[in-house]
Coordinates of C-alpha atoms in Angstrom, one line a residue:
M1 CA 5.4 9.4 19.9
S2 CA 2.3 7.3 19.5
V3 CA -1.0 8.2 17.8
K4 CA -3.8 9.1 20.1
L5 CA -6.4 10.6 17.8
I6 CA -7.5 9.9 14.3
A7 CA -9.9 12.3 12.6
V8 CA -11.6 11.7 9.2
D9 CA -13.5 13.9 6.9
M10 CA -16.4 11.9 5.3
D11 CA -17.4 12.7 1.7
G12 CA -14.6 11.9 -0.7
T13 CA -12.4 10.7 2.2
F14 CA -13.8 8.0 4.5
L15 CA -16.8 7.4 2.3
D16 CA -16.4 6.2 -1.3
D17 CA -18.3 7.7 -4.1
N18 CA -21.4 5.5 -3.2
K19 CA -21.4 7.1 0.2
E20 CA -20.4 3.7 1.7
Y21 CA -17.3 2.3 3.7
N22 CA -16.1 -1.2 4.5
R23 CA -17.9 -1.5 7.8
A24 CA -16.5 -5.1 8.7
R25 CA -12.9 -3.9 8.2
F26 CA -13.6 -0.6 10.0
A27 CA -15.2 -2.5 13.0
E28 CA -12.1 -4.6 13.3
L29 CA -9.8 -1.6 13.2
Y30 CA -11.9 0.4 15.6
A31 CA -11.8 -2.5 18.1
Q32 CA -7.9 -2.2 17.9
M33 CA -8.1 1.6 18.2
K34 CA -10.0 1.3 21.4
E35 CA -7.5 -1.4 22.7
Q36 CA -4.7 1.1 22.0
G37 CA -6.5 4.1 23.6
I38 CA -6.9 5.9 20.2
R39 CA -9.8 8.4 19.9
F40 CA -11.8 8.3 16.7
V41 CA -13.3 11.7 15.5
V42 CA -15.6 12.4 12.5
A43 CA -14.8 15.9 11.2
S44 CA -17.2 16.9 8.4
G45 CA -19.1 19.7 6.8
N46 CA -22.2 17.6 7.2
Q47 CA -25.0 17.8 9.7
Y48 CA -24.5 15.9 13.0
Y49 CA -27.8 14.0 12.6
Q50 CA -26.6 12.8 9.2
L51 CA -23.1 11.7 10.5
I52 CA -24.3 9.7 13.4
S53 CA -26.4 7.6 10.9
F54 CA -23.1 6.2 9.5
F55 CA -22.0 4.9 12.9
P56 CA -25.2 3.6 14.6
E57 CA -23.3 1.1 16.9
I58 CA -20.6 3.5 18.2
A59 CA -22.0 7.1 17.8
H60 CA -22.5 7.3 21.6
E61 CA -18.8 6.6 22.2
I62 CA -17.0 8.5 19.5
S63 CA -16.8 12.4 18.8
F64 CA -18.2 14.4 15.9
V65 CA -16.9 17.8 14.6
A66 CA -20.0 18.4 12.6
D67 CA -20.9 21.3 10.3
N68 CA -17.2 22.2 9.6
G69 CA -16.5 22.7 13.3
G70 CA -19.8 24.6 14.0
W71 CA -21.0 21.9 16.4
V72 CA -18.7 19.5 18.5
V73 CA -20.5 16.5 20.2
S74 CA -18.3 14.1 22.2
E75 CA -19.6 10.7 23.3
G76 CA -23.1 12.0 23.0
K77 CA -22.4 15.1 25.0
D78 CA -22.8 18.7 23.6
T79 CA -19.2 20.1 23.8
F80 CA -19.2 23.3 21.7
N81 CA -21.1 25.3 19.1
G82 CA -20.6 28.5 17.4
E83 CA -23.4 30.9 17.2
L84 CA -24.2 33.7 14.9
T85 CA -26.1 36.8 16.3
K86 CA -29.5 37.6 14.8
Q87 CA -28.0 40.7 13.2
E88 CA -25.2 38.7 11.6
F89 CA -27.6 36.0 10.4
N90 CA -29.9 38.7 8.7
T91 CA -26.8 40.5 7.2
V92 CA -25.6 37.2 5.6
I93 CA -29.1 36.1 4.4
D94 CA -30.0 39.5 3.0
H95 CA -27.0 39.5 0.7
L96 CA -27.2 35.8 -0.2
L97 CA -30.8 36.3 -1.4
T98 CA -29.5 38.8 -4.0
L99 CA -27.4 36.2 -5.7
P100 CA -29.7 34.6 -8.4
H101 CA -27.6 31.3 -9.0
V102 CA -27.2 30.4 -5.2
D103 CA -29.3 28.0 -3.3
I104 CA -29.1 28.4 0.4
I105 CA -29.3 26.1 3.4
A106 CA -29.2 27.8 6.8
C107 CA -27.5 25.4 9.2
G108 CA -29.0 25.4 12.7
K109 CA -28.6 23.2 15.7
R110 CA -32.1 21.6 15.3
N111 CA -32.4 21.7 11.6
G112 CA -31.1 22.8 8.2
Y113 CA -33.6 25.2 6.6
T114 CA -34.1 25.8 2.8
L115 CA -36.7 27.5 0.7
K116 CA -39.8 26.1 -0.9
S117 CA -39.1 28.1 -4.0
Y118 CA -36.0 26.1 -4.9
D119 CA -36.3 23.3 -7.4
D120 CA -37.1 19.7 -6.2
A121 CA -33.8 18.3 -7.4
F122 CA -31.9 20.6 -5.1
I123 CA -34.2 19.9 -2.2
K124 CA -33.8 16.2 -2.8
M125 CA -30.0 16.5 -2.8
A126 CA -30.0 18.6 0.3
R127 CA -32.1 15.9 2.2
S128 CA -29.3 13.4 1.4
Y129 CA -26.9 15.6 3.5
Y130 CA -29.3 17.0 6.0
H131 CA -31.3 14.3 7.9
R132 CA -33.2 17.2 9.6
L133 CA -34.2 19.7 6.9
E134 CA -37.2 22.0 7.1
V135 CA -38.5 23.6 3.8
V136 CA -39.7 27.1 4.6
E137 CA -41.3 30.0 2.8
N138 CA -38.5 32.4 3.9
F139 CA -35.6 32.8 6.3
S140 CA -37.1 35.3 8.7
N141 CA -38.0 34.5 12.3
L142 CA -36.4 31.1 12.5
D143 CA -35.9 30.0 16.1
D144 CA -32.7 28.1 16.2
V145 CA -28.9 28.5 16.8
F146 CA -27.2 29.1 13.6
F147 CA -23.4 28.5 12.9
K148 CA -23.2 27.8 9.1
F149 CA -24.6 28.4 5.7
A150 CA -24.2 25.8 2.9
L151 CA -24.5 27.2 -0.7
N152 CA -25.0 25.4 -3.9
L153 CA -24.1 27.0 -7.2
P154 CA -22.9 26.2 -10.7
D155 CA -19.2 25.0 -10.7
N156 CA -18.1 27.8 -13.1
L157 CA -19.2 30.5 -10.7
L158 CA -17.4 28.9 -7.6
D159 CA -14.1 30.9 -7.6
D160 CA -15.6 34.3 -8.3
T161 CA -18.4 33.9 -5.8
M162 CA -15.8 32.8 -3.2
D163 CA -13.9 36.1 -3.7
V164 CA -17.0 38.1 -3.6
L165 CA -18.3 36.5 -0.5
A166 CA -14.9 36.7 1.3
A167 CA -14.9 40.5 0.7
Q168 CA -18.6 40.9 1.5
F169 CA -18.6 39.1 4.8
D170 CA -15.2 40.0 6.0
G171 CA -15.1 39.5 9.8
I172 CA -18.5 37.8 10.0
M173 CA -18.1 34.6 7.9
V174 CA -15.4 32.8 5.9
P175 CA -16.2 30.9 2.6
V176 CA -14.7 27.5 2.2
T177 CA -15.1 25.1 -0.6
S178 CA -16.7 21.7 0.6
G179 CA -16.9 19.9 -2.8
H180 CA -18.2 20.4 -6.4
G181 CA -20.3 23.4 -6.7
S182 CA -20.7 24.0 -2.9
I183 CA -19.4 26.6 -0.6
D184 CA -19.8 26.7 3.2
L185 CA -19.8 30.0 5.0
I186 CA -18.4 29.4 8.5
I187 CA -17.8 31.6 11.5
P188 CA -14.1 32.9 11.4
G189 CA -11.9 30.5 13.4
V190 CA -14.8 28.0 13.9
H191 CA -13.4 25.3 11.5
K192 CA -12.7 21.6 11.9
A193 CA -9.2 22.3 13.4
N194 CA -10.7 24.4 16.1
G195 CA -13.2 21.5 16.9
L196 CA -10.2 19.1 17.1
R197 CA -8.3 21.5 19.3
I198 CA -11.2 21.6 21.8
L199 CA -11.2 17.8 21.9
Q200 CA -7.5 17.5 22.2
E201 CA -7.4 20.0 25.2
K202 CA -10.1 18.0 26.8
W203 CA -8.1 14.7 26.4
G204 CA -4.5 16.2 26.7
I205 CA -3.5 15.2 23.3
D206 CA -0.7 17.0 21.4
D207 CA -0.8 17.9 17.6
S208 CA 2.1 15.5 17.2
E209 CA -0.2 12.6 18.2
V210 CA -2.9 13.3 15.7
V211 CA -3.7 11.9 12.3
T212 CA -6.2 13.7 10.0
F213 CA -7.6 12.8 6.5
G214 CA -9.3 15.1 4.0
D215 CA -9.8 16.0 0.5
G216 CA -11.2 19.6 0.3
G217 CA -10.8 23.3 1.2
N218 CA -12.7 22.8 4.5
D219 CA -10.0 20.3 5.6
I220 CA -7.0 22.5 5.0
E221 CA -6.6 23.7 8.8
M222 CA -6.9 20.3 10.3
L223 CA -4.5 18.8 7.7
R224 CA -1.9 21.5 8.7
Q225 CA -2.5 21.2 12.4
A226 CA -1.9 17.5 12.8
K227 CA 1.6 16.1 12.5
Y228 CA 0.1 13.4 10.2
G229 CA -2.1 15.2 7.8
F230 CA -3.1 12.9 4.9
A231 CA -4.6 14.2 1.7
M232 CA -6.5 11.7 -0.4
A233 CA -5.4 10.7 -3.9
N234 CA -8.7 12.1 -5.3
A235 CA -8.1 15.5 -3.6
P236 CA -7.3 18.5 -5.7
E237 CA -3.5 19.4 -6.2
K238 CA -3.6 22.4 -3.8
I239 CA -4.8 20.1 -0.9
K240 CA -2.1 17.5 -1.6
Q241 CA 0.5 20.3 -1.6
I242 CA -0.5 21.5 1.9
A243 CA -0.7 18.0 3.5
A244 CA 2.5 16.3 4.9
Y245 CA 1.4 12.9 3.5
Q246 CA -0.9 11.3 1.0
T247 CA -2.9 8.1 0.8
G248 CA -4.9 6.3 -1.7
H249 CA -8.3 7.1 -3.4
C250 CA -11.5 7.1 -1.3
N251 CA -12.7 4.4 -3.5
E252 CA -9.7 2.2 -2.6
Q253 CA -10.1 2.5 1.3
G254 CA -7.2 4.9 1.6
V255 CA -8.1 5.9 5.1
L256 CA -8.6 2.4 6.4
N257 CA -5.1 1.5 4.9
V258 CA -3.4 4.2 6.8
I259 CA -5.2 3.5 10.0
E260 CA -4.0 -0.1 9.7
R261 CA -0.4 1.2 9.4
A262 CA -0.9 3.4 12.4
L263 CA -2.2 0.6 14.6
K264 CA 0.8 -1.6 13.4
K265 CA 3.2 1.4 14.0
E266 CA 4.5 1.2 10.5
A267 CA 6.0 4.2 8.6
P268 CA 5.5 7.1 9.0
F269 CA 4.3 6.2 12.5
N270 CA 7.4 4.4 13.6
A271 CA 9.6 7.4 13.9

């Protein structure tokens, strides 16, 4: 069985800690992937507009599972997006605004939205992940399609807040960790693995022909779904335990090393 799809998370996985990757080496590997008919998919919690900025030359020919599966764009074409009802959006926002230590970004199709009342350091950090970010007075009457909330909070409150939100929003949204001090609220079932499944059905690709890479709680489903799920060396222990395979640190080109093995049909891709 040969590999037909390779999907990468970005932060802490494909990108190093400086938010960079070896562009020359990837360009060589990508040319070989195209020759072998292997699809390349970027599967990230980040905003679509931010993700395409990392791949200016090829964004029109690869696929993106953005906002943790909330929006799927394939070869420049809108393929899928989740959508909260107005009532669900208001239910979630009304509760989040009662949590004093939580900064909120409402993730829409056109923009991310956050509040003017938050401190400048948070807004600056948010802009690094959201190329389109609107700073607003409040979250009412926003005209957009919403499929995710990104929350920023102190690390020490993360676990308790996850539990509280899971109970509070049962059936409407699911909290997943997406890095230090951050939680994403996603629509149930609208995760990265669902985005990949949509693309796989479109292309006729089986889970046994898929390689995925990740390092966080929002990667769990796609690491489990693919036959070749690789956790990064820098991933938390619980992520390493659920992944079938491991690769090196994000600062040591762990993803590119495995892609090279897949292209050469070396272990474990030679079985």
